Short mmCIF file of C-alpha atoms in Angstrom, two decimals:
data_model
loop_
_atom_site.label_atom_id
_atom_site.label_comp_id
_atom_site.label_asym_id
_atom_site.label_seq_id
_atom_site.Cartn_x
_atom_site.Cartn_y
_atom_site.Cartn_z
CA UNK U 394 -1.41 10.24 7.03
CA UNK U 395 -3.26 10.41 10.17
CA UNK U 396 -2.58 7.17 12.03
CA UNK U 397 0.10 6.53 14.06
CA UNK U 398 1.10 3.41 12.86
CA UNK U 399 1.58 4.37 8.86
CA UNK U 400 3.03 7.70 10.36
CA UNK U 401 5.48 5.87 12.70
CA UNK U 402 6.65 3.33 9.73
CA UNK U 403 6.82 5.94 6.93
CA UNK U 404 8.85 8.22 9.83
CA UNK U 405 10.83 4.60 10.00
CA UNK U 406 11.64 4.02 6.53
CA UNK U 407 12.21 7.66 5.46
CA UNK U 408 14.75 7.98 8.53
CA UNK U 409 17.16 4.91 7.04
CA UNK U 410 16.60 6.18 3.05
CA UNK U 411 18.45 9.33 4.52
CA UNK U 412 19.34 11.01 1.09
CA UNK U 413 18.16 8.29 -1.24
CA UNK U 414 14.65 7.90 -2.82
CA UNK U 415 14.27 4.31 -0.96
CA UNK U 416 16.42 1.78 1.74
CA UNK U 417 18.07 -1.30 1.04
CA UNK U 418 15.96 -4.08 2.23
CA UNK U 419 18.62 -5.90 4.55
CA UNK U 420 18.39 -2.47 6.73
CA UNK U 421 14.76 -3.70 8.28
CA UNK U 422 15.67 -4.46 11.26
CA UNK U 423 12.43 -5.55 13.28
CA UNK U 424 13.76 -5.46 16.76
CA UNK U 425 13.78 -1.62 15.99
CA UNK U 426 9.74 -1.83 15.17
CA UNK U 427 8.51 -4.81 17.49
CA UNK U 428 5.44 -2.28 18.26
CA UNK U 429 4.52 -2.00 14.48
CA UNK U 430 5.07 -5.97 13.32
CA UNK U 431 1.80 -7.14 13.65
CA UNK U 432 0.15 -4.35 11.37
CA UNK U 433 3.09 -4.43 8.72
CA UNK U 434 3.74 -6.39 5.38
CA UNK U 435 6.41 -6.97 2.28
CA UNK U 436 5.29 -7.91 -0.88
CA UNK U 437 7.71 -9.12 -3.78
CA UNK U 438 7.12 -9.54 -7.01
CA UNK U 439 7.40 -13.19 -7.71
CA UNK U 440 8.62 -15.69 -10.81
CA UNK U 441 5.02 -15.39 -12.42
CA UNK U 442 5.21 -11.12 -11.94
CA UNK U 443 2.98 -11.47 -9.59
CA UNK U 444 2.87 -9.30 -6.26
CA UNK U 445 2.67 -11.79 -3.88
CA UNK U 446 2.68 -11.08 0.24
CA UNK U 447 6.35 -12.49 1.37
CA UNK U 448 5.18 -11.57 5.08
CA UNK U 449 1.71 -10.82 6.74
CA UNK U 450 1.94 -9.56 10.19
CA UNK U 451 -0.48 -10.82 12.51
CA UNK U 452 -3.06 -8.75 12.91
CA UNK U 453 -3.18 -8.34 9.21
CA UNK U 454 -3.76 -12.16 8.56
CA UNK U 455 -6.43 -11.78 11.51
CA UNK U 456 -8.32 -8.95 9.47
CA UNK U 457 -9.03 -11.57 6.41
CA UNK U 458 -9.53 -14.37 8.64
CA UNK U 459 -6.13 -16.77 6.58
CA UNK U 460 -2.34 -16.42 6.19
CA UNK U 461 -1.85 -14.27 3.94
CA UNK U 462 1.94 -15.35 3.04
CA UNK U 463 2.19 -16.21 -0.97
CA UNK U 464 -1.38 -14.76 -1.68
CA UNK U 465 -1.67 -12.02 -4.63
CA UNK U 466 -1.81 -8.80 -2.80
CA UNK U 467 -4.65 -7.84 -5.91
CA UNK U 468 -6.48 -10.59 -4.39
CA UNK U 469 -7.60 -8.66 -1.27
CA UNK U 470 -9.18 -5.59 -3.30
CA UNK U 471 -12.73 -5.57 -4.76
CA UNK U 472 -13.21 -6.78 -8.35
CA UNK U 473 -12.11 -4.53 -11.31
CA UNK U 474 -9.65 -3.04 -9.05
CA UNK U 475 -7.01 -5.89 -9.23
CA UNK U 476 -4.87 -5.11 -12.70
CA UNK U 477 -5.30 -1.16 -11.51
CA UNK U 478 -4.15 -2.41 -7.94
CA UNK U 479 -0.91 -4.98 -8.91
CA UNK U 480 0.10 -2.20 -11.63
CA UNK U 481 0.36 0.69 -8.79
CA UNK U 482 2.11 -1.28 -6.67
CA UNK U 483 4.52 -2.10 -9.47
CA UNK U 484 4.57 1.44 -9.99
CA UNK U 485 5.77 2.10 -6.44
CA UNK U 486 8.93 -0.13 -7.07
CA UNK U 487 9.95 0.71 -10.61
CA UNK U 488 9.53 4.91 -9.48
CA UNK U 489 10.51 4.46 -5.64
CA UNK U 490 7.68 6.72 -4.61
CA UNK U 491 5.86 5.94 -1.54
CA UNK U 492 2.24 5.54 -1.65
CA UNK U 493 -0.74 5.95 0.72
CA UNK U 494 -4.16 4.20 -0.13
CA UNK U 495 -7.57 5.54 2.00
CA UNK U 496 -9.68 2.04 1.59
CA UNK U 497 -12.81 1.04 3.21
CA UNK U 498 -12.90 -2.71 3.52
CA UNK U 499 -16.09 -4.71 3.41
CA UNK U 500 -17.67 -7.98 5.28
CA UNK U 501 -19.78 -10.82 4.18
CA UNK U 502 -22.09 -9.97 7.03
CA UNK U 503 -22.57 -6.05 5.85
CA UNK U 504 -20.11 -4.67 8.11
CA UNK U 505 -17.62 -1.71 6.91
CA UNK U 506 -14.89 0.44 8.21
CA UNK U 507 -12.24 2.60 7.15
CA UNK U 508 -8.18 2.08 6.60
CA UNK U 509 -5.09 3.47 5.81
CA UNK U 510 -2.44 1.23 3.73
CA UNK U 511 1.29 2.37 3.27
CA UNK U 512 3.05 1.04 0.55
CA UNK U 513 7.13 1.66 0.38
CA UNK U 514 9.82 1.21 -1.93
CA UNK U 515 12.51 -1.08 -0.67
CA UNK U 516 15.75 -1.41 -2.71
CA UNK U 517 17.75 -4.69 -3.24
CA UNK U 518 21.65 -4.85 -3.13
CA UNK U 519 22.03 -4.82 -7.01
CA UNK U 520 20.48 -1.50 -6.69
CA UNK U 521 16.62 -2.31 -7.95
CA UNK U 522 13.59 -1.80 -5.78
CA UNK U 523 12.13 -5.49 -6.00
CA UNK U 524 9.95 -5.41 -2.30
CA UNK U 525 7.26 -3.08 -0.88
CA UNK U 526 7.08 -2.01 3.39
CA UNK U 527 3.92 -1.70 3.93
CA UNK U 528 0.96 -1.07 6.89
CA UNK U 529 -2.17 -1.58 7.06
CA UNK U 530 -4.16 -0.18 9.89
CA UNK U 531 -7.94 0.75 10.67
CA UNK U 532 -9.20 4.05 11.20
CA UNK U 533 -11.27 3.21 13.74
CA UNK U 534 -11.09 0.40 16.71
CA UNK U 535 -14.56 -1.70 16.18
CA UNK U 536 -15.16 -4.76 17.65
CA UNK U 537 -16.48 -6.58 14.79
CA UNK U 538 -13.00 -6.80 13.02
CA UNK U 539 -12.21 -8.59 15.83
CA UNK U 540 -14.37 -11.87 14.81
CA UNK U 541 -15.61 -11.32 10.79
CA UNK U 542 -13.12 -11.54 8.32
CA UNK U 543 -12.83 -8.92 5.67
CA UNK U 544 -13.81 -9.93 2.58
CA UNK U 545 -12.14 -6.84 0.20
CA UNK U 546 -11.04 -3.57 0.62
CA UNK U 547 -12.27 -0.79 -1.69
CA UNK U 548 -9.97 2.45 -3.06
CA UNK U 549 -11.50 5.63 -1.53
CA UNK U 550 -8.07 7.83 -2.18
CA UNK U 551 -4.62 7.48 -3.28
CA UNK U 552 -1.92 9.80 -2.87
CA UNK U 553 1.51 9.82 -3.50
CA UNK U 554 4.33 10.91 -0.77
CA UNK U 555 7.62 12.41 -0.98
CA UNK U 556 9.20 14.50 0.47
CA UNK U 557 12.69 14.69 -1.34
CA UNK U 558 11.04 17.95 -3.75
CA UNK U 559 9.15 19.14 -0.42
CA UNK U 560 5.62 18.47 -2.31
CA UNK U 561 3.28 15.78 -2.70
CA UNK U 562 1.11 14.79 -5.71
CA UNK U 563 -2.58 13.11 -5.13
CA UNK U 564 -4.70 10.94 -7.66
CA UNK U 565 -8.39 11.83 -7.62
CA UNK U 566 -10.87 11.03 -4.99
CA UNK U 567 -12.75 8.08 -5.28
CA UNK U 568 -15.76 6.83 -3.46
CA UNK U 569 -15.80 3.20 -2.10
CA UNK U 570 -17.21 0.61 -4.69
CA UNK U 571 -18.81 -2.64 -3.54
CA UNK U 572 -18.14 -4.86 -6.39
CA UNK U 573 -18.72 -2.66 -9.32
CA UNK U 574 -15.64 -0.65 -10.14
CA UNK U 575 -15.86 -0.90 -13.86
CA UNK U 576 -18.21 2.61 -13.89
CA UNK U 577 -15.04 4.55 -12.22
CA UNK U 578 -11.79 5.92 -13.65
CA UNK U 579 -9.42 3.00 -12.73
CA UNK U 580 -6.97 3.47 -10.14
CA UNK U 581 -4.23 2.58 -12.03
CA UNK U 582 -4.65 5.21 -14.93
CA UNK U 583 -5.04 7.77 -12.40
CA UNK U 584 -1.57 7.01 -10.30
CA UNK U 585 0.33 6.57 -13.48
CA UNK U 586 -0.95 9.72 -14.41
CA UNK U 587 -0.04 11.37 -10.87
CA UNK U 588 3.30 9.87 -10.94
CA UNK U 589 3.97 11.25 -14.58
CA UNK U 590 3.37 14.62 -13.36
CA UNK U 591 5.03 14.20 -10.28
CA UNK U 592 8.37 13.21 -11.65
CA UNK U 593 8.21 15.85 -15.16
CA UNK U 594 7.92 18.03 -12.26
CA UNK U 595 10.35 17.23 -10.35
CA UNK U 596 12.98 17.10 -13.59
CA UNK U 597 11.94 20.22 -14.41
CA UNK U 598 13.45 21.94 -11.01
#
């Protein structure tokens, strides 16, 4: 991570998981984060299994130009990336690993720029993670994302974060794809196969 804001809400989350792989939902408390609300999101998996947005901060739903509450979180990634995309994010729930995603997102007009997204595992009182923290933040102030809308993001990298075995496991690179991901190792072979390693490692201490 190298922005402050998915380093100050991973530093947030990982601080109230104290010795457990992931929170309880009801201990977000956002009076404790007012400087982070506008970048952050949850996403839920919904009645259709669907990973919907449940909350879109502000400057989030400013990036794409709409409110972003009950929209398909797949929905914001180029095409061929959104099984890959909804499958990881399941993946962060059903494991409670924390995930980082390097992205480049792309405008209608021509315009790119670079972004980190944080997504984290958020547990429910029955014990199940069922919700995902997240951030999303831009590398990079520019003006532009100010008035144009993103139209997608693109997967540049993915990595995995934990800290609990004091190591952390990272998928492939990949370069940015306009439309055309189809050519490219999906994304979502490539995590499951990072987290499969990560965790036979991890049993294996």
């Amino acid at each position: 991570m190298r922005l402050q804001i998915t380093i100050d809400i991973f530093d947030y989350w990982n601080a109230l998981r104290g010795g457990r792989d992931a929170p309880l939902k009801s201990q977000i408390e956002p009076g404790a984060i007012p400087h982070l609300l506008s970048s952050l999101f949850i996403l839920e998996t919904e009645a259709d299994r669907h990973i919907r947005f449940r909350l879109a901060g502000t400057k989030i739903c400013d990036l794409f130009g709409r409110d972003l509450r009950g929209e398909r979180f797949s929905a914001l990634w180029a095409n061929g990336q959104h099984e890959d995309i909804e499958r990881t994010a399941q993946g962060v729930m059903t494991h409670a690993i924390p995930t980082l995603f390097n992205a480049t997102g792309y405008s209608t007009a021509g315009h790119h720029a670079a972004f980190e997204i944080i997504m984290m595992p958020l547990r429910s009182p029955e014990g199940g993670c069922d919700r995902l923290l997240g951030a999303i933040a831009p590398a990079t102030a520019a003006s532009w994302l100010e008035i144009v809308p993103l139209e997608l993001l693109a997967l540049d990298r993915s990595r995995l974060l934990h800290d609990k075995f004091g190591r952390m496991a990272e998928a492939e690179p990949r370069r940015p794809v306009e439309v055309a991901a189809e050519k490219q190792a999906t994304f979502g072979r490539a995590m499951l196969r990072a987290m499969s390693h990560f965790l036979h490692g991890a049993a294996a201490r």
